[in-house]
Coordinates of N, CA and C in Angstrom, one line a residue:
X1 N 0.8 -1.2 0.0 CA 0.0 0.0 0.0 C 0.9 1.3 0.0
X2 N 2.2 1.3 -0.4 CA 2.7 2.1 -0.2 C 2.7 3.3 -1.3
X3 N 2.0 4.2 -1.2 CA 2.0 5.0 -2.3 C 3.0 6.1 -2.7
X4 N 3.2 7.0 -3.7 CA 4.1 7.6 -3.5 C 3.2 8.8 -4.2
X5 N 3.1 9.8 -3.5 CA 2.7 11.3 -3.6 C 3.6 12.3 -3.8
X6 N 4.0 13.4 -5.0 CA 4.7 14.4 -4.7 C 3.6 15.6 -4.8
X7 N 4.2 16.5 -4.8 CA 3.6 17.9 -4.2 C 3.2 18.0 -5.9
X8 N 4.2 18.0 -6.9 CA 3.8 18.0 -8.2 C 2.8 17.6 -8.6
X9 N 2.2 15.7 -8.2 CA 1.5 15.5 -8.7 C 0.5 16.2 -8.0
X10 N 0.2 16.1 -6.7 CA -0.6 17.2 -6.3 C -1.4 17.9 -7.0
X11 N -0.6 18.8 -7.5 CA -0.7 20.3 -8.1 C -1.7 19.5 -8.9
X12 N -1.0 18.7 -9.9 CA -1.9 18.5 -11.3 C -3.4 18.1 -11.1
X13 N -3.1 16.9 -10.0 CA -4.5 17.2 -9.8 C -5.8 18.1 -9.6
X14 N -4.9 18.7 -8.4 CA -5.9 19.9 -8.3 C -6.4 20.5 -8.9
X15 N -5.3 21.1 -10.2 CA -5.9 22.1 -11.4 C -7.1 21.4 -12.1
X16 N -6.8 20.0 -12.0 CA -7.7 19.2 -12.8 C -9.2 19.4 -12.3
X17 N -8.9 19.3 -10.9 CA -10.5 19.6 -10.7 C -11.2 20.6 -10.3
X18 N -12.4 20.8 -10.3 CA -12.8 22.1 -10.6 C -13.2 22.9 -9.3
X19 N -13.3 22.3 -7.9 CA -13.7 22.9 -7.0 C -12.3 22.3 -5.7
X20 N -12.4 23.2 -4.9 CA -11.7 23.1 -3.3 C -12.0 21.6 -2.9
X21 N -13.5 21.7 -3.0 CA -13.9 20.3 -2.1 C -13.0 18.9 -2.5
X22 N -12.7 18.9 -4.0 CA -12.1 17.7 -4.4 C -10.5 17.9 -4.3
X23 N -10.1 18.9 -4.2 CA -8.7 19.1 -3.5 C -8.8 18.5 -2.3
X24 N -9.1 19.0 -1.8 CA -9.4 18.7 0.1 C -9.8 16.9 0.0
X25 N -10.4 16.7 -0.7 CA -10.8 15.2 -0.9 C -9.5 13.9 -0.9
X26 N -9.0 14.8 -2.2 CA -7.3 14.4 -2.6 C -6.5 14.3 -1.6
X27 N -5.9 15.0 -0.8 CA -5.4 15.6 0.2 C -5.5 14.6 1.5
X28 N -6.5 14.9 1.6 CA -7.4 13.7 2.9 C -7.1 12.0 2.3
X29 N -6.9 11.7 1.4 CA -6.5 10.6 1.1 C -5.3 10.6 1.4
X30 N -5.0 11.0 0.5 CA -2.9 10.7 0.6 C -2.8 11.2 2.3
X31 N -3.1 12.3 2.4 CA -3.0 11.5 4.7 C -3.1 11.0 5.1
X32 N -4.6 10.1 4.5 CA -4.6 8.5 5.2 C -3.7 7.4 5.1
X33 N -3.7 7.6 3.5 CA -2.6 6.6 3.5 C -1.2 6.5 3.8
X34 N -1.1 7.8 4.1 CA 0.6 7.9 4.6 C 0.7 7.2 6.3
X35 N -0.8 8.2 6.7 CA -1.1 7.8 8.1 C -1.0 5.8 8.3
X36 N -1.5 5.0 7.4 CA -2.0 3.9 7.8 C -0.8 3.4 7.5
X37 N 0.4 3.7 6.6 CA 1.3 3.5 6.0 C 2.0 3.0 7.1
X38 N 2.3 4.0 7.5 CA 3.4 4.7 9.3 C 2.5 3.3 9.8
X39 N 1.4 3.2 10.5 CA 1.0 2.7 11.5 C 1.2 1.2 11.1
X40 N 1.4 0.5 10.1 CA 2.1 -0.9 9.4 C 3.1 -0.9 9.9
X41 N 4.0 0.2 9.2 CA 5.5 0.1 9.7 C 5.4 -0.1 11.0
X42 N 5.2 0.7 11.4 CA 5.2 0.9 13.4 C 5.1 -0.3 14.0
X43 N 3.2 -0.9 13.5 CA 3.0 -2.1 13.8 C 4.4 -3.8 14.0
X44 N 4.9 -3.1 12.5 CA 5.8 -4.2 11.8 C 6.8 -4.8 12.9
X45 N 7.5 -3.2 13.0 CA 8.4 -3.2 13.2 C 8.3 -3.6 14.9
X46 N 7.3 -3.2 15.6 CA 7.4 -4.0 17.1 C 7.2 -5.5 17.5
X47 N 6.5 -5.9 16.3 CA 5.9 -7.5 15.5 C 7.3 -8.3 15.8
X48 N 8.7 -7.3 14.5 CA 10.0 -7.7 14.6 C 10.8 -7.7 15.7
X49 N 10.8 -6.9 16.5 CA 11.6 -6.8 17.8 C 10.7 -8.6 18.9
X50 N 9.5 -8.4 18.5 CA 9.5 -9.8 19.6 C 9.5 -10.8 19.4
X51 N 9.8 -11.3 17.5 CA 10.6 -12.1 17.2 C 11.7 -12.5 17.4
X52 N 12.8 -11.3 16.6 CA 13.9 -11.4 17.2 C 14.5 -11.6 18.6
X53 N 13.4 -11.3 19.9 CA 13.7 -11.8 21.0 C 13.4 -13.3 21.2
X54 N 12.6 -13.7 20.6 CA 11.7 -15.1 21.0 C 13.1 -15.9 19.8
X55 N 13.5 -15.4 19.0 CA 14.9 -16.2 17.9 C 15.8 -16.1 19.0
X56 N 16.1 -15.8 19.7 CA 17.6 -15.1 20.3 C 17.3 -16.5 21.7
X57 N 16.1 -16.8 22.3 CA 15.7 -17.2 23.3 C 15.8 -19.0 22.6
X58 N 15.2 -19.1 21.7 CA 15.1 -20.3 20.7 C 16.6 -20.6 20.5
X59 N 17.5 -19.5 20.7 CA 19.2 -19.8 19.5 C 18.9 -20.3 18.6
X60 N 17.9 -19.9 17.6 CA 17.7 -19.8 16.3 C 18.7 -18.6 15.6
X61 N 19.5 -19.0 14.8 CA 20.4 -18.0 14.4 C 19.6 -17.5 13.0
X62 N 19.4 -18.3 12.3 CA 18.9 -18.0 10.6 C 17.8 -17.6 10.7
X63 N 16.2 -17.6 11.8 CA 15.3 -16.6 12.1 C 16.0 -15.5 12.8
X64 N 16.8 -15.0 13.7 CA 17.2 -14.2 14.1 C 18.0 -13.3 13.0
X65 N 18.9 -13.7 12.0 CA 19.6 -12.7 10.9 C 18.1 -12.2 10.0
X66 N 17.2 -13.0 9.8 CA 15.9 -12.8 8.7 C 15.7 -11.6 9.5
X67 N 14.7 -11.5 10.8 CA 14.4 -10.8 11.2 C 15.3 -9.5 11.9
X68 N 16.2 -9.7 11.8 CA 17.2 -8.0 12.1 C 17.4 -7.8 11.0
X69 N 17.3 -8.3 9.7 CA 17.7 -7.7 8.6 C 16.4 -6.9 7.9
X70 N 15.0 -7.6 8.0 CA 14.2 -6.8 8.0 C 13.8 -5.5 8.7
X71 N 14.3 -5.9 10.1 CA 14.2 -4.5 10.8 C 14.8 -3.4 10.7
X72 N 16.0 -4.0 10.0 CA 17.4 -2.8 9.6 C 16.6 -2.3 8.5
X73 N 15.9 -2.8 7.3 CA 15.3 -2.1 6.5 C 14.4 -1.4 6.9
X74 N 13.5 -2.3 7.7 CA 12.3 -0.7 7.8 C 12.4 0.3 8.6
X75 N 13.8 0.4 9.4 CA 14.2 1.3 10.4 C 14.9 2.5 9.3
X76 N 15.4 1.7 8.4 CA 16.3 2.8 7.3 C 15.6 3.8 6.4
X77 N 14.1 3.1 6.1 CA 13.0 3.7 5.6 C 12.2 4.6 6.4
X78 N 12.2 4.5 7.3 CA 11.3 5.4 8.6 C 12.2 6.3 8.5
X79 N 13.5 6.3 8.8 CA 14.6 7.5 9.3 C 14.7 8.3 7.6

């Protein structure tokens, strides 16, 4: 669901449509989605940390590299 928004496409939109209300409509979307976006990651990534503790506790080595390597990515993406 990750979408990607710039301010450019924005714009085009907007001009496209003919009133405020469907800007603001636009607008209100791509919030949401950035909003629900974040809250996956967020979700994900605390999902990851109690894996990686429950691998560490198991001395599962090969679940424990999967999951720090995942979290190194979505930590690098948030930042």
């Amino acid at each position: 669901m990750d979408k990607y928004y710039s301010y450019t496409d924005f714009l085009k939109a907007v001009s496209q449509q003919s009133t405020e209300h469907h800007a603001e409509k636009l607008l209100n979307e791509i919030y949401l989605d950035l909003f629900i976006s974040r809250l996956q990651r967020m979700q994900r990534i605390e999902q990851l940390k109690l894996l990686i503790d429950t691998s560490l506790d198991q001395k599962n080595e090969q679940a424990f590299l999967s999951y720090t390597t995942e979290l190194k990515e979505l930590l690098e993406t948030v930042s």
